[in-house]
Coordinates of C-alpha atoms in Angstrom, one line a residue:
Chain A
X1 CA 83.3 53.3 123.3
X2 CA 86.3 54.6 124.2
X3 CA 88.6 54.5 127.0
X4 CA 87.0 58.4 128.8
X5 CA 90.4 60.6 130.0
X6 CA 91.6 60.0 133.9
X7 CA 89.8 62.5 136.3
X8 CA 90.6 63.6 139.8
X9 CA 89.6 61.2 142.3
X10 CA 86.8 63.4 143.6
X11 CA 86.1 64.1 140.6
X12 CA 85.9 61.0 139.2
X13 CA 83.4 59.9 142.2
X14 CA 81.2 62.6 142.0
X15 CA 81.2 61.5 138.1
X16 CA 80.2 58.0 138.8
X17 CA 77.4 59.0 140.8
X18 CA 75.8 61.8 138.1
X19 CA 76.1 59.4 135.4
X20 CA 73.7 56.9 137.8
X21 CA 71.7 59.8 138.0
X22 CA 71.4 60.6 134.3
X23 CA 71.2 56.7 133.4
X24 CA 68.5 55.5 136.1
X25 CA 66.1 58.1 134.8
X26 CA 66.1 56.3 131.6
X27 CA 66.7 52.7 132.4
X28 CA 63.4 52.7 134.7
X29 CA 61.4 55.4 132.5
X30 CA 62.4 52.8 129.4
X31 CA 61.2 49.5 131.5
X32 CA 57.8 51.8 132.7
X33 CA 57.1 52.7 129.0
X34 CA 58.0 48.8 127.9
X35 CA 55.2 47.7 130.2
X36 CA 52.8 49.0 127.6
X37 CA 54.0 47.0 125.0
X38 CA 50.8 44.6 123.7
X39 CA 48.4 47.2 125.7
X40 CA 48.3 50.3 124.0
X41 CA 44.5 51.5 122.8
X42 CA 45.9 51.5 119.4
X43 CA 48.6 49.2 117.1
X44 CA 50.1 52.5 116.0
X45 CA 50.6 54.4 119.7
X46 CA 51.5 50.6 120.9
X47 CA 54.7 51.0 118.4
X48 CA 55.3 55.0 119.2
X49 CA 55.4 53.7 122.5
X50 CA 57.8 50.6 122.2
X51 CA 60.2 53.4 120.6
X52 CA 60.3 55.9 122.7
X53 CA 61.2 53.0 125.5
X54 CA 64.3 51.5 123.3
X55 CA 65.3 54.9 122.7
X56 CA 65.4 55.0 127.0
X57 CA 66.9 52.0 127.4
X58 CA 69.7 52.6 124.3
X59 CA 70.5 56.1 126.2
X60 CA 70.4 54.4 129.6
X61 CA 73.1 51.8 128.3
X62 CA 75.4 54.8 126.9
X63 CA 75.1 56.3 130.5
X64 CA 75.6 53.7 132.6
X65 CA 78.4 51.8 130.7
X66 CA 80.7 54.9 130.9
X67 CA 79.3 55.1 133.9
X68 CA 81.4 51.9 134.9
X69 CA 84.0 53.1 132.8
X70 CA 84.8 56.2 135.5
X71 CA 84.1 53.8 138.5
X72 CA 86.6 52.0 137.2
X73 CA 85.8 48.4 139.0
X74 CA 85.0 46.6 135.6
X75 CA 81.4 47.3 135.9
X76 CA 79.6 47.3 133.2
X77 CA 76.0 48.6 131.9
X78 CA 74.1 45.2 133.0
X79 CA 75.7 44.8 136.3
X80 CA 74.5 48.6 137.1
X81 CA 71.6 47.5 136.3
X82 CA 70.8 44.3 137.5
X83 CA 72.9 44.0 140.6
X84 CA 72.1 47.1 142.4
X85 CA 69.2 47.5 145.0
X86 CA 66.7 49.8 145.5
X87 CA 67.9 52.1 147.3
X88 CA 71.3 52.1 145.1
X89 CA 68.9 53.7 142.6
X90 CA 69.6 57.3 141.6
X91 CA 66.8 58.2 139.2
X92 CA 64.2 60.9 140.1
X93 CA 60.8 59.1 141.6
X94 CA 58.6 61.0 137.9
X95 CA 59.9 58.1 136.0
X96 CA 59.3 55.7 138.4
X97 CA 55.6 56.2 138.7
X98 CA 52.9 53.6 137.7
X99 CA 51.7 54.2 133.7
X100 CA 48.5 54.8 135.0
X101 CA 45.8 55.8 131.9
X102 CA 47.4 56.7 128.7
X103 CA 47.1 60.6 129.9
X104 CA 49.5 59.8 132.9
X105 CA 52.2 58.0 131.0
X106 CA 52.2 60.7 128.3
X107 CA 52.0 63.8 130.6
X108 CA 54.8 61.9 132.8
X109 CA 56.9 61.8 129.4
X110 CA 56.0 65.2 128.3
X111 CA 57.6 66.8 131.7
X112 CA 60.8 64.5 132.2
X113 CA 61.5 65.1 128.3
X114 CA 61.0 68.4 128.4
X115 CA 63.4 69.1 131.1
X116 CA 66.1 66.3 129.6
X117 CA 66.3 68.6 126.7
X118 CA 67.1 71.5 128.0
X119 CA 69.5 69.6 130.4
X120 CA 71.1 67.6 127.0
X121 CA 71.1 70.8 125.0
X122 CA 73.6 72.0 128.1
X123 CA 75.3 68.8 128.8
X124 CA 76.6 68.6 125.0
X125 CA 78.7 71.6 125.9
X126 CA 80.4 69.5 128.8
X127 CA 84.2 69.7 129.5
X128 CA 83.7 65.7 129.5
X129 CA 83.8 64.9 126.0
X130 CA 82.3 62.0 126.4
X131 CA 79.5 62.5 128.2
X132 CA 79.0 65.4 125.5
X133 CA 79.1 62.5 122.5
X134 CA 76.3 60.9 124.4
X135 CA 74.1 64.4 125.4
X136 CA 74.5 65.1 121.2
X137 CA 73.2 62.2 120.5
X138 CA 70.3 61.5 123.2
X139 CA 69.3 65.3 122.2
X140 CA 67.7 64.1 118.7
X141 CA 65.7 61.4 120.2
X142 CA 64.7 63.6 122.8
X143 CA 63.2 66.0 120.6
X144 CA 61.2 63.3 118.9
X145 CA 59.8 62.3 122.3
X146 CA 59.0 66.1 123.0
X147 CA 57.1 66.6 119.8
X148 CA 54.9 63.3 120.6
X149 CA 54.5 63.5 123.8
X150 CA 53.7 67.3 123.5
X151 CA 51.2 67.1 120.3
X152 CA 49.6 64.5 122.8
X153 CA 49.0 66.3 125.7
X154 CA 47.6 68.9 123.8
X155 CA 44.9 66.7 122.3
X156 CA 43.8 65.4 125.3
X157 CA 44.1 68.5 127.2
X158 CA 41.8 70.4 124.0
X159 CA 39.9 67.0 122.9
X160 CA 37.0 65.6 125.1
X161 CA 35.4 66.4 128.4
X162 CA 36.8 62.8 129.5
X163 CA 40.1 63.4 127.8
X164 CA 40.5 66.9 128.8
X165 CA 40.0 65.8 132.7
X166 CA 42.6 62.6 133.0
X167 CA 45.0 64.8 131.5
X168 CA 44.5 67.1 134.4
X169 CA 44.5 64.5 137.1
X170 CA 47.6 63.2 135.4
X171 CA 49.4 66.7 136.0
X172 CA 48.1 66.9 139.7
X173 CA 49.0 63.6 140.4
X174 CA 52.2 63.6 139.1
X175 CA 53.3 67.6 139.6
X176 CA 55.1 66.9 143.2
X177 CA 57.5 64.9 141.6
X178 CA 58.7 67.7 138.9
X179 CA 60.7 69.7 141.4
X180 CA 63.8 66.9 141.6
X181 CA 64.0 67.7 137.8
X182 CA 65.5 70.5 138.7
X183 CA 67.3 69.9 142.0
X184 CA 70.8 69.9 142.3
X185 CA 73.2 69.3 145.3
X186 CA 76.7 69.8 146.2
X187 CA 78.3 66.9 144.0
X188 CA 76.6 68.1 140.9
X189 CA 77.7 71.7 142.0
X190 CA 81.1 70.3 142.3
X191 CA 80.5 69.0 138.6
X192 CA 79.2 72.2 137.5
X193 CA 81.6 73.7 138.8
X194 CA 84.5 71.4 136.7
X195 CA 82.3 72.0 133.3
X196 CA 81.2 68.8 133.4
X197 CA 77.4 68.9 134.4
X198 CA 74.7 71.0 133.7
X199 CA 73.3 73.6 136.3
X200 CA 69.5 72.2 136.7
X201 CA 68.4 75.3 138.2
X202 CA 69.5 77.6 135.7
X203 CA 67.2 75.3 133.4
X204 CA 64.2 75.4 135.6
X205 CA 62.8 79.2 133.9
X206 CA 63.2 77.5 130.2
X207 CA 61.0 74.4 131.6
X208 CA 58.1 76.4 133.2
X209 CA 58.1 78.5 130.0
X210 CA 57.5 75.8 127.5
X211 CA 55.4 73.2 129.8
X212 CA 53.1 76.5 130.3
X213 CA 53.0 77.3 127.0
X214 CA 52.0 73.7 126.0
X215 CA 49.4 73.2 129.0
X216 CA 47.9 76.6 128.1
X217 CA 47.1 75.7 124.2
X218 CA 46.1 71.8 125.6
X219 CA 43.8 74.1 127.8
X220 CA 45.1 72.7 130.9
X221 CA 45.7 74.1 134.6
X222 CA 49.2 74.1 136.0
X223 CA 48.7 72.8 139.0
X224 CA 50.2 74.5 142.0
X225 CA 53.1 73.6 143.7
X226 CA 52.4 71.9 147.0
X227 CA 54.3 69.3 148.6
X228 CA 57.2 68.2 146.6
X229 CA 58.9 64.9 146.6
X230 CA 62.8 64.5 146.9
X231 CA 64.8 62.2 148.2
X232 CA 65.0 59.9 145.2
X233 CA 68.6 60.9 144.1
X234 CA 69.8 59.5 147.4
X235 CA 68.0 56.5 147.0
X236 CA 64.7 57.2 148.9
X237 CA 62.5 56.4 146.6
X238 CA 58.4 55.8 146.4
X239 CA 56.9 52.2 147.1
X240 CA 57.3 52.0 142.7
X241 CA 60.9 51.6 142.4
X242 CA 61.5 47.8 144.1
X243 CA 58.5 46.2 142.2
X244 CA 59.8 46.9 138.6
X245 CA 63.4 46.0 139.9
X246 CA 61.9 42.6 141.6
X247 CA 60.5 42.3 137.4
X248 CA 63.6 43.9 135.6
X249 CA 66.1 41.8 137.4
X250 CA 65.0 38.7 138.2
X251 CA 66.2 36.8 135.4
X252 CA 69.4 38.5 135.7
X253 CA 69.7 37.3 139.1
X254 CA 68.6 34.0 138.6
X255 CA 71.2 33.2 136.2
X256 CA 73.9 35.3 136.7
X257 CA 76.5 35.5 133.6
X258 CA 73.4 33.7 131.6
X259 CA 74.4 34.4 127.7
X260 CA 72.4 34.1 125.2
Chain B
X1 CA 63.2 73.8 121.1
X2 CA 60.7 73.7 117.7
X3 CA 57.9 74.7 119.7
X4 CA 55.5 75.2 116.6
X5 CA 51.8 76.0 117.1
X6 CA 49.8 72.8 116.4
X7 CA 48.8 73.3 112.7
X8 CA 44.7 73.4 112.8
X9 CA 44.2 72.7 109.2
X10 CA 41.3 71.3 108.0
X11 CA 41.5 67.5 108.3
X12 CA 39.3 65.2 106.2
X13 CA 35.9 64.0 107.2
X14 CA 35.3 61.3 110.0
X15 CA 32.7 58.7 108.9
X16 CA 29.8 59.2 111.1
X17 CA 29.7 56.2 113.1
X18 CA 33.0 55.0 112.3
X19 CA 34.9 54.2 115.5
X20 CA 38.0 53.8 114.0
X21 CA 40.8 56.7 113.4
X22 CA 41.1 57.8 110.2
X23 CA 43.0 55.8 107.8
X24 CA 46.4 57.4 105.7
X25 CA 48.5 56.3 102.8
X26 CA 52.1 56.3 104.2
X27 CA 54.5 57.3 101.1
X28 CA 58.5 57.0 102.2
X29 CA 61.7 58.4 100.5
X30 CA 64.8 56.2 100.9
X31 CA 66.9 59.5 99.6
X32 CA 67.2 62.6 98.1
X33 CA 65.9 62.3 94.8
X34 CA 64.5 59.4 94.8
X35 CA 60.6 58.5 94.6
X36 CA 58.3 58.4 97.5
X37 CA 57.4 54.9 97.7
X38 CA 54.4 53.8 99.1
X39 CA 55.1 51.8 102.3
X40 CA 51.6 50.9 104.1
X41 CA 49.2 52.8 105.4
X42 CA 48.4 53.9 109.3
X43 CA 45.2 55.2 111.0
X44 CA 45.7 58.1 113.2
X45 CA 43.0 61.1 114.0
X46 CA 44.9 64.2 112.3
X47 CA 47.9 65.4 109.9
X48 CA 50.7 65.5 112.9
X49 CA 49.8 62.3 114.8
X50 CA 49.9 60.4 111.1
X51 CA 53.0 61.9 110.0
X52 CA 54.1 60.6 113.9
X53 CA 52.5 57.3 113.5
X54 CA 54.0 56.7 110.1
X55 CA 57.6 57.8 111.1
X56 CA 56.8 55.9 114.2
X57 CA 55.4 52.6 111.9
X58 CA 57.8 52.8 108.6
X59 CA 60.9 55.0 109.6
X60 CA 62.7 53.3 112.3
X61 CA 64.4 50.9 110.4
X62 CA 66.4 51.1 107.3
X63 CA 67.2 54.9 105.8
X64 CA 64.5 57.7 105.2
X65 CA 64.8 61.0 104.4
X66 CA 61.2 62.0 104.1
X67 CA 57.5 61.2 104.8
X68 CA 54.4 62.0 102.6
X69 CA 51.0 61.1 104.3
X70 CA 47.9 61.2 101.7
X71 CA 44.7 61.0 103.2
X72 CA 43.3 57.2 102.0
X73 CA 39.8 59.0 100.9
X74 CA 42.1 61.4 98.6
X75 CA 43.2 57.9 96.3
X76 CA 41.0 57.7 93.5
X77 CA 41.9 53.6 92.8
X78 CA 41.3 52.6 88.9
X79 CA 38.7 49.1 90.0
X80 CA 39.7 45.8 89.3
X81 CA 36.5 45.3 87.3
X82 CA 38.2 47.7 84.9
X83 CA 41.5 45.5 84.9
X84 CA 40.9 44.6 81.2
X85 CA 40.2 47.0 79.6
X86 CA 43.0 49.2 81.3
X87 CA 45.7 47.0 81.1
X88 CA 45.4 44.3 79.1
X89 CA 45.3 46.7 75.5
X90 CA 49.3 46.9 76.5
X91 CA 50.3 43.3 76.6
X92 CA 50.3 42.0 72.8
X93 CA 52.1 44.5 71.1
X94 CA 55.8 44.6 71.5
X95 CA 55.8 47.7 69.6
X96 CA 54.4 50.0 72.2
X97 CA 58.0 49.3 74.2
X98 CA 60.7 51.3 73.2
X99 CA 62.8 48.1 72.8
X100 CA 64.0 48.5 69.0
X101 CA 66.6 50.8 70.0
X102 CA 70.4 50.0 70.2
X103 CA 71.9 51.7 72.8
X104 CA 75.4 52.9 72.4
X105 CA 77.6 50.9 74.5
X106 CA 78.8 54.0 76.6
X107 CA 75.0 54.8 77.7
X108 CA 74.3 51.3 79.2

């Protein structure tokens, strides 16, 4: 990748931080979604599954290595992501929730991918060319991990008694953590305000409208909003985060500058 | 986004009694014009989620331009019982293959 143009200090900071942001989300949805790998009910789903995590993980390296590129302390994708601490963290706590039954890990996907397209649709129109590059080309995977994770849900929303009621536990369970989807603060105002981020809350109507649309043919109940979760964007996240970072980056840590 | 209405076509009959999903030929196009070669074959309960599965299976690696899925139950299979008398007829005359020809040097 290229050398990204020089930004304004502030700028540049504030830039650092919403690339964490945008690479954490898929650096620990890709490890959740890895954790399946060997365990999926069938050899077929057990491959969809392995691909929608290395898709993650390849869009999590493209964030978090220019991520290190604005920082500008020689940091690169690996040591953002297995030398920083919990609570260094900036991904929402959605991703970071336990798999669960196969209805929680797929309604999980099906309302962090449906917001990450709208938001990459956006973001390919940023004044930060290349955070753009990357948006363009995490928007076609995306859409592939929509159409699966949405022809999913609507099976087991409209399949079995059984099926029908995980898939609704899965959206109650998981529907307090939706609202930091949309959430935004003063740095990615700032952003937004530059051209380079996307305005989450402008994106929140197109959301609702297709994950309502979806639930309604899957025959499912959206569940109300009640207590929502936040805090994960500032690092304060749910007791989930530090185990899969005590697995993801022990043998980093264990042999630092290891090659192989 | 795409946000086509599930297609409820028909789909082809579940085995009573048979646990496992249904099973599809996977056919796979390296490019345009080229033939849909077939590639494997995938199990998967309907149309959409086999099309997924094969993409999923067979398309990941390597260039693809397009996908057929064909229901396994829709293959009528010649039986190797018949093997003879379908194919060995072909193998002991030389003149059935259109090898007499000379081709022009320009068309080679």
């Amino acid at each position: 990748m290229k050398t990204p143009p020089p930004l304004q200090k502030d700028v540049q900071d504030a830039c650092f931080e919403y690339l964490l942001r945008l690479g954490d989300d898929l650096l620990v949805l890709g490890h959740r979604l890895s954790e399946w790998c060997g365990h999926a009910g069938i050899l077929e789903e057990d491959i969809a599954l392995a691909n929608l995590a290395l898709d993650c993980l390849g869009q999590a390296n493209n964030f978090l290595t220019l991520a290190g590129q604005i920082e500008g302390k020689g940091r690169t994708a690996d040591d953002l992501a297995y030398f920083r601490d919990e609570t260094e963290f900036r991904n929402c706590a959605l991703v970071e929730q336990l798999n669960g039954d196969f209805a929680t890990t797929i309604a999980r996907h099906f309302l962090f991918c449906t917001a990450s397209f709208y938001l990459y649709e956006k973001l390919q129109e940023s004044s930060f060319k290349p955070l753009a590059a990357i948006a363009k080309k995490s928007l076609k995977e995306i859409i592939y991990h929509h159409r699966h994770s949405r022809e999913w849900i609507i099976r087991l929303g409209d399949g079995t008694p059984e099926s029908h009621l995980r898939a609704q536990q899965a959206l109650n369970e998981l529907w307090m953590f939706t609202a930091e989807l949309h959430q935004t603060d003063a740095l990615e105002a700032k952003l937004v305000q530059e051209g380079i981020a996307a305005d989450r809350a402008t994106l929140l109507g197109k959301w609702q409208q297709t994950v309502s649309q979806v639930l309604n043919e899957a025959t499912l109940t959206i569940p109300p909003d009640g207590y929502m979760y936040s805090g994960a964007r500032i690092g304060r996240h749910t007791e989930y985060l530090g185990h899969i970072l005590s697995e993801m980056q022990i043998v980093a840590r264990s042999h630092p500058n290891a090659r192989w | 986004m795409s946000s086509t209405k599930t297609p409820r076509v028909e789909e082809p009959n579940v085995v009573e009694g048979d646990s496992q999903w249904l099973l599809w030929e996977v056919f796979v196009q390296a490019e345009n014009g080229s033939a849909h070669e077939h590639a494997g074959s995938v199990r998967a309960p309907d149309r959409e989620l086999a099309l997924q599965n094969a993409r999923d299976v067979f398309a990941r690696r390597g260039p693809v331009r397009s996908i057929w899925i064909v229901p396994a139950e829709a293959i009528t299979a010649s039986s190797s019982a018949d093997a003879a008398s379908f194919f060995d007829p072909g193998d002991d005359k030389v003149y059935r293959h259109p090898q007499f020809y000379k081709v022009p040097k320009g068309m080679q």
